[in-house]
XYZ file of C-alpha atoms in Angstrom:
770
model
C 159.432 8.432 -123.939
C 159.649 7.500 -127.613
C 163.100 7.509 -129.118
C 162.022 7.627 -132.747
C 158.880 8.008 -134.788
C 156.330 10.556 -135.815
C 152.518 10.508 -135.577
C 152.745 9.569 -131.893
C 150.742 11.167 -129.090
C 153.760 11.957 -126.955
C 153.219 14.076 -123.862
C 154.863 17.479 -124.097
C 158.457 17.454 -122.955
C 158.244 21.076 -121.754
C 155.343 20.453 -119.391
C 157.254 19.100 -116.380
C 159.439 22.203 -116.382
C 156.515 24.596 -116.728
C 154.108 22.808 -114.374
C 156.721 22.580 -111.620
C 157.225 26.337 -111.702
C 160.740 26.309 -113.110
C 159.848 28.033 -116.365
C 161.502 31.386 -116.921
C 159.104 34.118 -117.977
C 159.858 37.802 -118.476
C 158.606 38.594 -114.990
C 161.136 36.128 -113.538
C 164.090 38.086 -114.909
C 165.795 40.175 -112.235
C 168.929 42.055 -113.282
C 171.403 43.695 -110.885
C 170.372 47.261 -110.126
C 166.978 46.797 -111.763
C 164.511 49.697 -111.511
C 160.726 49.723 -111.906
C 158.600 51.641 -114.388
C 155.001 52.790 -114.503
C 153.027 54.164 -117.445
C 150.728 57.126 -116.890
C 147.810 56.691 -119.287
C 145.124 58.972 -120.595
C 141.825 58.940 -118.681
C 140.131 60.434 -121.744
C 139.101 58.847 -125.034
C 139.997 61.985 -126.968
C 141.680 65.128 -125.688
C 144.287 67.727 -126.543
C 147.244 67.922 -124.163
C 147.693 71.621 -123.439
C 150.328 71.366 -120.683
C 152.316 68.803 -118.691
C 154.139 69.643 -115.449
C 156.439 66.858 -114.221
C 158.515 68.887 -111.743
C 156.775 67.582 -108.614
C 156.973 64.003 -109.846
C 160.703 64.249 -110.534
C 161.270 65.396 -106.948
C 159.435 62.455 -105.423
C 161.420 59.889 -103.380
C 163.083 57.172 -105.445
C 162.202 58.685 -108.820
C 164.970 58.369 -111.398
C 163.295 59.635 -114.563
C 160.038 61.036 -115.869
C 159.781 60.905 -119.650
C 157.135 62.649 -121.760
C 156.360 62.799 -125.449
C 158.194 66.125 -125.688
C 161.304 64.427 -124.291
C 161.080 61.744 -126.978
C 160.841 64.411 -129.682
C 163.936 66.098 -128.268
C 165.789 62.764 -128.263
C 164.926 62.175 -131.925
C 162.988 58.990 -131.153
C 161.041 57.586 -134.100
C 157.478 56.382 -134.440
C 156.026 52.972 -133.625
C 155.174 51.836 -137.168
C 152.414 50.043 -139.009
C 154.275 47.875 -141.530
C 151.409 47.233 -144.002
C 151.593 49.647 -146.983
C 148.017 49.096 -148.120
C 146.596 50.730 -151.248
C 143.018 51.961 -151.503
C 140.768 50.741 -154.299
C 141.526 53.913 -156.275
C 145.290 53.307 -156.014
C 145.978 55.960 -153.387
C 147.860 55.024 -150.209
C 145.966 54.258 -147.017
C 145.709 56.886 -144.338
C 148.266 57.044 -141.542
C 148.168 57.353 -137.765
C 151.710 58.359 -136.763
C 152.499 57.838 -133.095
C 155.504 58.107 -130.850
C 155.742 55.741 -127.860
C 154.183 58.561 -125.803
C 151.452 60.961 -126.859
C 152.662 64.485 -127.573
C 149.740 66.796 -128.302
C 146.665 64.545 -128.433
C 145.414 61.373 -126.752
C 143.075 59.194 -128.781
C 141.852 56.414 -126.508
C 141.519 55.710 -122.822
C 144.840 54.103 -121.927
C 146.946 56.043 -124.462
C 150.414 56.356 -122.817
C 151.323 59.908 -121.796
C 154.300 59.634 -119.434
C 156.807 56.985 -118.356
C 158.067 57.062 -114.788
C 161.131 55.144 -113.554
C 161.786 54.706 -109.847
C 163.378 52.363 -107.347
C 160.032 50.650 -106.764
C 156.725 50.319 -108.586
C 154.957 52.011 -105.677
C 157.253 55.034 -105.920
C 156.724 55.229 -109.672
C 152.950 55.045 -109.239
C 153.010 57.769 -106.565
C 155.067 59.991 -108.853
C 152.607 59.453 -111.691
C 149.851 60.847 -109.499
C 151.947 63.996 -108.981
C 152.166 64.765 -112.708
C 149.892 67.647 -113.644
C 148.338 67.440 -117.102
C 145.929 69.914 -118.605
C 143.577 68.160 -121.018
C 141.091 69.834 -123.297
C 138.575 67.100 -123.973
C 137.361 66.520 -127.516
C 134.346 64.634 -128.871
C 135.030 60.923 -129.301
C 133.608 58.073 -131.313
C 133.714 54.492 -130.110
C 130.857 52.902 -132.064
C 131.963 51.176 -135.261
C 128.420 51.281 -136.658
C 128.299 55.086 -136.653
C 131.975 56.098 -136.864
C 131.847 56.777 -140.625
C 128.555 58.690 -140.505
C 128.471 62.350 -141.485
C 129.111 64.416 -138.389
C 130.880 61.657 -136.441
C 133.801 63.095 -134.425
C 137.075 62.662 -136.344
C 139.699 60.535 -134.609
C 142.382 62.039 -136.866
C 141.853 65.312 -138.725
C 143.898 63.859 -141.581
C 141.498 60.913 -142.077
C 138.138 62.047 -143.495
C 135.048 60.162 -142.322
C 137.342 58.075 -140.081
C 137.992 55.869 -143.124
C 141.676 54.999 -142.990
C 141.491 52.686 -145.994
C 138.920 51.625 -148.588
C 140.096 48.390 -150.207
C 138.696 45.886 -152.662
C 139.578 42.388 -153.867
C 138.136 40.062 -156.484
C 136.399 40.733 -159.785
C 133.619 43.247 -159.174
C 132.262 43.282 -162.725
C 132.073 39.493 -162.997
C 130.524 39.201 -159.545
C 127.901 41.850 -160.278
C 127.028 40.073 -163.541
C 126.511 36.800 -161.688
C 124.249 38.517 -159.167
C 122.219 39.980 -162.020
C 121.390 36.489 -163.285
C 120.754 34.919 -159.856
C 117.449 33.211 -159.097
C 117.843 33.995 -155.415
C 119.979 36.398 -153.347
C 120.430 36.014 -149.606
C 121.539 39.069 -147.649
C 122.783 39.019 -144.070
C 124.624 41.444 -141.825
C 126.770 39.851 -139.129
C 128.702 41.291 -136.214
C 132.067 39.945 -135.158
C 132.297 41.360 -131.669
C 135.484 42.908 -130.300
C 137.394 40.602 -127.963
C 140.078 41.206 -125.354
C 142.940 38.734 -125.744
C 143.595 38.267 -122.004
C 146.596 35.948 -122.236
C 147.432 34.193 -118.995
C 150.798 35.966 -118.807
C 150.451 39.700 -119.228
C 152.899 41.725 -121.265
C 156.147 42.659 -119.543
C 159.564 43.986 -120.465
C 162.985 44.465 -118.894
C 165.629 46.454 -120.739
C 169.268 47.224 -120.074
C 171.821 49.371 -121.889
C 175.536 48.715 -122.227
C 177.009 52.203 -122.554
C 180.458 50.965 -123.520
C 179.097 48.851 -126.388
C 176.206 51.253 -127.031
C 173.929 48.219 -127.097
C 170.380 47.634 -125.878
C 169.149 44.284 -124.561
C 165.392 43.867 -124.219
C 163.753 40.914 -122.499
C 160.091 40.643 -123.506
C 157.390 38.072 -124.079
C 157.009 38.176 -127.850
C 155.937 35.846 -130.640
C 159.206 36.464 -132.449
C 162.146 38.492 -131.206
C 163.345 39.498 -134.671
C 160.340 41.610 -135.658
C 160.552 43.517 -132.382
C 164.320 43.939 -132.780
C 164.128 45.218 -136.346
C 161.310 47.672 -135.722
C 162.832 48.887 -132.478
C 166.273 49.427 -134.001
C 165.291 50.782 -137.386
C 162.138 52.771 -136.675
C 162.191 53.886 -133.052
C 165.735 53.966 -131.641
C 167.290 54.591 -135.077
C 170.393 52.528 -134.382
C 172.114 49.751 -136.303
C 170.380 46.361 -135.893
C 173.426 44.866 -134.183
C 172.999 47.442 -131.409
C 169.733 45.816 -130.291
C 169.342 42.362 -128.803
C 165.885 40.995 -128.007
C 165.547 37.940 -125.799
C 162.229 36.153 -125.433
C 162.076 33.611 -122.590
C 159.041 31.396 -121.896
C 155.783 33.022 -122.975
C 152.418 32.363 -121.352
C 150.070 32.751 -124.294
C 150.155 35.098 -127.254
C 147.267 34.471 -129.715
C 148.625 37.141 -132.088
C 148.616 39.931 -129.511
C 152.297 39.489 -128.564
C 153.595 39.739 -132.132
C 154.034 43.475 -132.092
C 156.414 46.201 -131.013
C 154.631 47.994 -128.185
C 155.398 51.440 -126.838
C 156.439 50.056 -123.449
C 159.291 48.003 -124.957
C 160.737 51.096 -126.587
C 160.237 53.163 -123.425
C 162.051 50.621 -121.252
C 165.017 50.708 -123.647
C 165.078 54.507 -123.808
C 164.796 54.809 -120.028
C 167.525 52.227 -119.404
C 169.900 54.309 -121.499
C 168.867 57.463 -119.643
C 169.138 56.178 -116.055
C 172.081 53.832 -116.664
C 170.334 50.894 -114.998
C 167.999 48.103 -116.102
C 164.322 49.127 -116.280
C 161.432 46.721 -115.730
C 157.761 47.231 -116.614
C 154.884 44.770 -116.229
C 151.226 45.343 -117.087
C 148.532 45.042 -114.488
C 145.411 43.286 -115.756
C 143.263 46.365 -116.320
C 146.259 48.039 -117.928
C 146.430 45.092 -120.299
C 142.765 45.589 -121.208
C 143.639 49.203 -122.090
C 146.919 48.667 -123.917
C 147.119 45.177 -125.464
C 145.734 45.038 -128.987
C 142.170 43.765 -129.183
C 140.746 41.380 -131.784
C 137.893 41.054 -134.325
C 135.397 44.003 -134.259
C 133.841 43.808 -137.731
C 130.379 44.547 -139.117
C 129.921 42.769 -142.444
C 127.161 42.748 -145.016
C 127.235 39.533 -147.015
C 125.284 38.695 -150.143
C 125.062 35.204 -151.613
C 123.794 34.668 -155.165
C 122.332 31.249 -156.083
C 120.738 29.752 -159.146
C 117.371 28.008 -159.078
C 118.998 24.666 -158.247
C 120.753 26.072 -155.196
C 124.191 26.305 -156.794
C 126.340 29.162 -155.500
C 127.073 31.725 -158.188
C 128.793 34.547 -156.365
C 129.604 36.119 -153.018
C 129.708 39.845 -152.322
C 130.856 41.337 -149.010
C 131.168 44.784 -147.486
C 133.113 44.760 -144.249
C 133.570 47.626 -141.815
C 136.669 46.744 -139.794
C 137.493 48.676 -136.631
C 141.182 49.575 -136.421
C 140.925 51.487 -133.136
C 142.715 54.804 -132.682
C 146.005 53.800 -134.324
C 147.065 51.353 -137.003
C 148.839 48.564 -135.145
C 151.752 46.656 -136.699
C 149.801 44.375 -139.053
C 146.275 45.724 -138.516
C 145.282 46.689 -142.086
C 146.260 43.243 -143.379
C 143.919 41.317 -141.082
C 140.510 42.120 -142.655
C 142.003 42.546 -146.148
C 144.720 40.127 -147.298
C 144.264 37.661 -144.435
C 140.498 37.609 -144.143
C 139.425 37.707 -147.766
C 141.585 34.841 -149.017
C 139.296 32.307 -147.309
C 135.990 33.811 -148.433
C 135.562 31.024 -150.989
C 135.948 28.492 -148.179
C 135.315 24.980 -149.585
C 132.686 26.065 -152.084
C 132.750 26.501 -155.842
C 131.835 30.173 -156.222
C 132.211 31.530 -159.748
C 132.813 35.079 -158.568
C 133.749 36.882 -155.361
C 134.098 40.570 -154.638
C 135.151 41.890 -151.226
C 135.008 45.498 -150.102
C 136.781 46.315 -146.825
C 136.579 49.687 -145.104
C 139.089 50.341 -142.337
C 137.552 52.521 -139.647
C 139.218 54.571 -136.935
C 137.595 54.945 -133.513
C 138.728 56.271 -130.134
C 139.361 52.759 -128.853
C 142.286 50.413 -128.213
C 143.968 49.406 -131.512
C 142.796 46.143 -133.086
C 145.147 43.623 -134.721
C 145.520 39.884 -135.255
C 143.795 37.549 -132.808
C 143.781 33.781 -133.163
C 142.740 33.152 -136.763
C 143.275 36.801 -137.758
C 140.569 37.579 -140.305
C 139.787 33.995 -141.231
C 137.297 33.387 -138.383
C 135.422 36.522 -139.417
C 135.154 35.393 -143.056
C 134.213 31.798 -142.232
C 131.587 33.049 -139.808
C 129.973 35.176 -142.505
C 129.959 32.417 -145.134
C 128.566 29.696 -142.862
C 125.897 31.995 -141.473
C 124.917 33.012 -145.018
C 124.567 29.391 -146.107
C 122.254 28.481 -143.243
C 120.182 31.584 -143.943
C 119.974 30.805 -147.669
C 118.940 27.228 -146.910
C 116.050 28.478 -144.804
C 114.956 31.010 -147.404
C 115.047 28.499 -150.282
C 113.621 25.563 -148.368
C 116.717 23.420 -148.934
C 118.232 21.262 -146.220
C 121.343 22.853 -144.673
C 123.530 19.845 -145.388
C 122.182 19.350 -148.892
C 122.879 22.969 -149.828
C 126.480 22.591 -148.750
C 126.799 19.256 -150.515
C 125.655 20.763 -153.826
C 128.422 23.371 -153.647
C 131.453 21.675 -152.062
C 134.534 21.546 -154.269
C 135.145 17.822 -154.965
C 138.487 16.186 -154.319
C 138.665 15.346 -158.024
C 139.090 19.078 -158.736
C 142.318 19.346 -156.739
C 144.425 21.342 -157.172
C 141.702 23.976 -157.245
C 142.008 27.727 -157.705
C 139.218 29.701 -156.039
C 137.355 32.731 -157.306
C 139.491 34.858 -154.965
C 142.731 33.412 -156.388
C 143.843 30.912 -153.741
C 145.208 27.543 -154.898
C 144.139 24.593 -152.766
C 146.624 21.737 -153.165
C 144.476 19.112 -151.437
C 141.135 18.525 -149.756
C 138.517 15.850 -149.046
C 135.830 18.224 -147.867
C 132.702 16.129 -148.396
C 134.306 13.063 -146.827
C 135.164 15.066 -143.733
C 131.682 16.596 -143.497
C 130.057 13.178 -143.778
C 132.348 11.767 -141.084
C 131.414 14.635 -138.753
C 127.694 14.107 -139.358
C 128.024 10.396 -138.664
C 130.027 10.959 -135.487
C 127.444 13.254 -133.939
C 124.505 11.197 -135.308
C 122.941 14.119 -137.154
C 120.106 11.887 -138.357
C 119.187 11.022 -134.771
C 118.946 14.628 -133.613
C 115.117 14.943 -133.778
C 114.787 12.337 -131.039
C 117.244 14.247 -128.832
C 115.402 17.483 -129.570
C 112.099 15.892 -128.559
C 113.587 14.596 -125.320
C 114.855 18.078 -124.489
C 111.462 19.588 -125.223
C 109.868 17.279 -122.644
C 112.186 18.885 -120.074
C 111.127 22.356 -121.210
C 114.430 22.988 -123.053
C 115.025 24.171 -126.589
C 117.670 22.117 -128.370
C 119.374 22.938 -131.649
C 122.110 21.498 -133.828
C 124.467 23.491 -136.020
C 127.272 22.823 -138.420
C 130.097 24.928 -139.792
C 132.697 23.848 -142.295
C 135.777 26.019 -141.954
C 138.758 26.564 -144.187
C 141.898 28.201 -142.837
C 144.770 29.723 -144.804
C 148.023 29.862 -142.897
C 150.430 32.762 -143.261
C 153.804 34.118 -142.284
C 157.206 34.804 -143.784
C 158.600 33.247 -146.968
C 161.553 31.544 -145.267
C 162.640 30.019 -141.968
C 165.924 29.060 -140.360
C 167.104 26.169 -138.198
C 170.501 25.377 -136.738
C 171.813 22.256 -135.023
C 174.705 22.618 -132.585
C 176.269 19.683 -130.767
C 177.372 20.506 -127.237
C 180.198 19.295 -125.027
C 177.726 17.738 -122.570
C 176.397 15.356 -125.212
C 173.274 17.148 -126.401
C 172.029 18.383 -129.731
C 170.727 21.937 -129.541
C 168.238 22.949 -132.217
C 168.040 26.731 -132.598
C 164.794 27.763 -134.257
C 163.354 30.946 -135.711
C 159.836 30.515 -134.354
C 158.673 31.226 -130.814
C 156.589 28.962 -128.618
C 153.884 30.644 -126.566
C 152.421 27.396 -125.251
C 151.824 25.392 -128.434
C 154.238 22.521 -127.736
C 157.032 23.477 -130.130
C 159.726 21.902 -127.979
C 158.059 18.522 -128.273
C 157.202 18.704 -131.969
C 160.646 19.910 -133.034
C 162.390 17.372 -130.822
C 160.258 14.583 -132.323
C 161.183 15.679 -135.819
C 164.884 16.033 -135.036
C 164.919 12.679 -133.296
C 163.251 11.052 -136.277
C 165.772 12.495 -138.725
C 168.980 12.094 -136.680
C 168.134 9.098 -134.504
C 168.962 11.011 -131.333
C 166.829 10.245 -128.262
C 164.429 13.092 -127.539
C 165.854 13.495 -124.055
C 169.164 14.414 -125.669
C 167.684 17.246 -127.722
C 167.264 20.825 -126.544
C 165.088 23.268 -128.459
C 166.490 26.811 -128.250
C 164.655 29.958 -129.297
C 164.111 33.651 -128.840
C 167.591 35.224 -128.708
C 168.441 37.472 -131.651
C 172.156 37.337 -130.817
C 172.113 33.561 -131.168
C 169.817 33.229 -134.189
C 170.406 35.816 -136.925
C 166.990 35.506 -138.583
C 163.599 34.083 -137.781
C 160.026 34.469 -138.921
C 158.475 34.134 -135.471
C 155.169 32.453 -134.722
C 151.901 33.617 -136.232
C 149.419 32.501 -138.846
C 149.717 28.845 -137.768
C 152.995 28.661 -139.691
C 155.388 27.141 -137.201
C 155.457 23.412 -137.929
C 155.422 23.513 -141.707
C 157.887 26.441 -141.843
C 160.276 25.478 -139.057
C 159.781 21.784 -139.819
C 160.937 22.334 -143.386
C 163.994 24.189 -142.083
C 164.743 21.388 -139.596
C 164.530 18.807 -142.376
C 166.981 20.799 -144.485
C 169.361 21.307 -141.564
C 169.310 17.703 -140.367
C 169.994 16.548 -143.928
C 173.098 18.730 -143.917
C 174.091 17.316 -140.525
C 173.883 13.794 -141.937
C 175.984 14.696 -144.985
C 178.607 16.354 -142.799
C 178.406 13.332 -140.511
C 179.256 11.006 -143.397
C 182.384 13.021 -144.071
C 183.266 13.140 -140.369
C 182.659 9.386 -139.983
C 184.900 8.673 -142.960
C 187.664 10.617 -141.188
C 187.206 8.806 -137.872
C 186.601 5.340 -139.335
C 189.290 5.847 -142.004
C 187.230 4.848 -145.023
C 185.746 6.475 -148.093
C 182.647 8.650 -147.723
C 180.759 6.485 -150.229
C 181.168 3.526 -147.880
C 179.514 5.326 -144.944
C 175.841 4.678 -144.319
C 173.590 6.284 -141.719
C 170.678 4.641 -139.951
C 168.963 5.197 -136.601
C 171.536 7.589 -135.260
C 174.613 5.569 -136.226
C 177.189 5.954 -138.976
C 178.733 2.673 -140.063
C 180.963 1.215 -142.731
C 178.866 -0.684 -145.239
C 179.075 -4.435 -144.770
C 180.937 -4.266 -141.448
C 180.173 -3.870 -137.749
C 182.420 -0.805 -137.527
C 180.537 2.385 -136.694
C 179.980 5.300 -134.354
C 176.872 6.968 -132.905
C 176.108 10.488 -134.064
C 176.461 12.140 -130.638
C 179.775 10.386 -129.996
C 180.986 11.377 -133.457
C 180.025 15.015 -132.957
C 181.866 15.137 -129.635
C 184.909 13.344 -131.068
C 185.166 15.863 -133.907
C 184.867 18.832 -131.577
C 187.658 17.434 -129.432
C 189.853 16.872 -132.492
C 189.174 20.406 -133.710
C 189.983 21.837 -130.274
C 193.283 19.947 -130.352
C 194.157 21.595 -133.660
C 193.416 18.599 -135.885
C 191.543 18.893 -139.161
C 188.030 17.678 -138.416
C 184.649 18.049 -140.067
C 182.149 19.328 -137.512
C 178.539 18.223 -137.651
C 177.047 21.587 -136.668
C 174.886 23.001 -139.462
C 172.392 25.745 -140.248
C 170.028 26.140 -143.179
C 167.437 28.660 -144.306
C 164.496 27.020 -146.056
C 162.254 28.732 -148.553
C 158.541 28.431 -147.804
C 156.947 28.885 -151.238
C 153.355 28.070 -150.311
C 151.042 28.216 -147.336
C 148.610 25.528 -146.240
C 144.833 25.158 -146.044
C 143.763 23.249 -142.938
C 140.041 22.616 -142.891
C 137.387 20.704 -141.043
C 133.827 20.395 -139.883
C 132.538 21.519 -136.476
C 129.149 20.313 -135.272
C 127.558 21.548 -132.052
C 124.394 20.804 -130.145
C 123.092 23.424 -127.736
C 120.297 23.501 -125.190
C 118.596 26.713 -124.100
C 116.555 27.297 -120.982
C 113.802 29.596 -122.337
C 113.060 30.995 -118.888
C 116.600 32.277 -118.308
C 118.300 32.312 -121.720
C 121.140 30.212 -120.344
C 122.875 28.038 -122.950
C 124.620 24.715 -122.463
C 126.521 22.658 -125.035
C 125.768 18.950 -124.505
C 127.846 17.818 -127.501
C 130.632 19.270 -129.629
C 132.615 17.382 -132.246
C 135.359 18.360 -134.681
C 136.488 16.399 -137.710
C 139.748 17.992 -138.838
C 142.153 17.772 -141.750
C 145.455 19.220 -140.593
C 147.440 17.084 -142.994
C 149.987 14.888 -141.252
C 149.323 15.132 -137.504
C 152.871 14.916 -136.172
C 151.664 14.626 -132.574
C 147.876 14.079 -132.388
C 147.814 14.785 -128.647
C 149.234 18.272 -129.142
C 146.966 18.959 -132.118
C 143.889 18.000 -130.101
C 145.011 20.337 -127.341
C 145.396 23.182 -129.821
C 141.917 22.528 -131.241
C 140.418 22.388 -127.740
C 141.907 25.781 -126.898
C 140.706 27.321 -130.146
C 137.178 26.015 -129.690
C 137.113 27.418 -126.155
C 138.091 30.841 -127.449
C 135.498 30.656 -130.216
C 132.755 29.676 -127.780
C 133.913 32.508 -125.552
C 133.466 35.007 -128.355
C 130.111 33.547 -129.364
C 128.466 33.350 -125.938
C 130.419 35.310 -123.317
C 132.904 38.015 -124.308
C 131.433 41.497 -124.599
C 133.807 44.441 -124.972
C 131.745 47.477 -124.073
C 132.616 51.160 -124.428
C 130.557 53.996 -122.981
C 129.336 55.988 -125.973
C 129.434 59.351 -124.187
C 132.794 59.156 -122.411
C 134.663 56.535 -124.439
C 135.502 54.627 -121.263
C 136.039 50.874 -121.552
C 133.309 49.565 -119.282
C 134.516 45.960 -119.432
C 138.086 46.625 -118.332
C 138.485 43.788 -115.846
C 137.380 40.211 -115.282
C 134.656 41.574 -113.036
C 132.934 42.889 -116.168
C 134.431 40.843 -119.011
C 133.341 37.213 -119.027
C 135.673 34.456 -120.163
C 134.273 30.923 -120.370
C 135.094 28.691 -117.415
C 135.581 24.953 -117.432
C 131.960 24.195 -116.610
C 130.780 26.415 -119.486
C 132.533 24.229 -122.042
C 131.658 20.787 -123.365
C 133.862 17.787 -123.853
C 135.310 18.573 -127.270
C 135.686 15.446 -129.376
C 138.372 15.802 -132.056
C 139.139 13.272 -134.776
C 141.362 13.547 -137.831
C 141.178 12.570 -141.457
C 144.668 13.166 -142.764
C 144.841 14.542 -146.290
C 148.523 15.214 -146.801
C 149.512 18.699 -147.860
C 151.443 18.607 -151.114
C 153.350 21.879 -150.718
C 155.726 20.978 -147.879
C 157.833 17.859 -147.282
C 156.139 17.002 -143.987
C 152.640 17.015 -145.483
C 151.414 19.107 -142.546
C 148.830 21.886 -142.423
C 148.795 24.495 -139.681
C 146.595 23.574 -136.714
C 147.116 26.273 -134.106
C 144.280 28.585 -135.107
C 141.786 26.180 -136.678
C 139.657 25.618 -133.564
C 138.891 29.323 -133.243
C 137.931 29.540 -136.922
C 135.225 26.863 -136.958
C 133.618 27.218 -133.549
C 131.735 30.569 -133.617
C 129.557 29.762 -136.662
C 128.949 26.200 -135.436
C 127.525 27.245 -132.067
C 125.638 30.274 -133.396
C 124.064 28.167 -136.161
C 123.049 25.661 -133.489
C 121.620 28.416 -131.298
C 119.599 29.922 -134.143
C 118.242 26.444 -134.912
C 117.239 26.018 -131.282
C 115.571 29.423 -131.047
C 113.932 29.277 -134.498
C 114.970 32.880 -135.231
C 116.600 34.207 -138.390
C 119.683 35.723 -136.806
C 121.341 36.596 -133.528
C 124.542 38.507 -132.920
C 127.548 37.530 -130.835
C 127.958 37.501 -127.933
C 124.710 35.625 -127.417
C 124.593 36.128 -123.667
C 121.599 34.893 -121.636
C 120.131 38.412 -121.770
C 120.414 38.514 -125.573
C 118.929 35.033 -125.908
C 116.052 35.773 -123.521
C 115.217 38.956 -125.436
C 115.355 37.071 -128.743
C 112.886 34.515 -127.417
C 110.639 37.224 -126.023
C 110.747 39.054 -129.350
C 109.911 35.900 -131.272
C 106.983 35.237 -128.951
């Protein structure tokens, strides 16, 4: 293992622990006296609750508590909040969807939690749930985004007319309309971003305990940042002081945005633990996860692209209907608005952009951030529009992009939607991608496929991502008695390789071997603040904080070394993990110095300790970008698609560990291909039932459905953070859907096709074209 150095493809240090089964996930936590919980969920998409009788359930063997929405009201429990205070275009506040952790008078989607049962075993809790008698008066429901705002559509909330929970705009409408008025050509296209189920490998789970003497809750849950859950749980739901809630996040098996939020079950476990006086554990079954985890995407967007006679982009106009589900989840309104629209300009020199986003309520599972969170939807629209415009105007797809790419000489560049790009070599990266896949040689490959009776197409998508997250991050270095440096961080790994990346960075700055560094995370009693993980922010945010903290460690180390080596601070130099007296061979290693100072302090001597903590400001986000190129083959007799070749040319700034970055891109591409070709979330229009509520009916791509994904980098250093890095965790999912759909449309020679392009959809498209 490397001792020092960045930009190395070092294997992940956490993998041996996780692959050998010694990771510690929420489901591995077993507390003394632990009980089991079960959630009784609504079987109806929309219904009034007219009566609940829990008496028989409470008398069942092993049952310790049965909690209903009425009980929560009596306890004074608060609502699970949406934290985005969005304003409508007319300045009025968005609509609201207030909800307690359990439904009180109305259920609004299949899976809405109605009662929480605690028993000695899960089987006893499930049996008791079946004994609860609930009178429902069913109401009309709406599950179809395309018709939910139509006159006469059943209202999800009486307080939200036309099921429009917000009506938001961004950009300069007047300037954009004026540019459209002078356009030589306007391309119009409506695209569907299909709803996806997140389906993380590790399902959501929670264990909570309550210390009655200290009046303190401790919640163990798989989150993407313990502090958000802690603050919302304490301040909004339990209504206790923040110090009365501790949230601990152990290892997490995948998050993708879905595990960012405060869920009802976490609050219910805490409330029940206080009530029964014992720890309470809940874990989702897979179908339960389909019905209760937030879903992703689910947009219908009309895009209009205005061009002049020479094929130069003038303006972009979008109208996006974004499904929010039955309730506004934690960040939901921000995803199609602030997150999605800031990348509408992508890498192109639009003069004007206007975006109109309509948030729509339906009787479905709430929708929130999913890998990319608004940016894949916007990039998909733009890249599909460009291919369509190229066909309509008779201009080559590559040439049309080339005429409109923002040149590197224009950096820094402020887009028509107000984003400031600090760096970018977009045309260079596109050309490298075209060369790598041999775009010019495609006709020969297409002809060879045709001889085998196959239709082959090639497609390109240039993506631009805009990372997000909080404006600050914290890091702390603690030196331990057993000779290690512990780095306490404010982000949360859910499989990305944080332990390796942060250890590499700490090792580089302090000269400590990586095997002597422990990365610590997820405990709100140990780390007072943290921004969590989301928006591909972790490395540039936490990395900046680690740089600031390690710099403080070195400065404190100079003072400590001067005390131990009995010389002036100005004569102490630091290099490769060792403090030494300038011009001499006298010195001491940093780990030995830290231990020496702790021993002196413990003995009552005056000693400067090397432990340090810093909070770093994160003034700007980053704009990772790249070019995806895919080749697909279609069997016209069956509609089955294969992907013989897939390449990515990425600019993620400084690639700290290229091996990890490639792995992140691979995973993102797989999820994007899954959305494009496989994943169909289907609701029954009449009953509102989720028809694809298990892996029997919801298709995820398997290994043999995916190509070898070739990833190369052209590093264009980011100028807004000291590491020069750009977020990489979500980029693969941003570029892949338009790349493969553009390739498929090229193969089929049709104007458009919606995701998911399953074999049935493809076969029908070919039959329709014929």
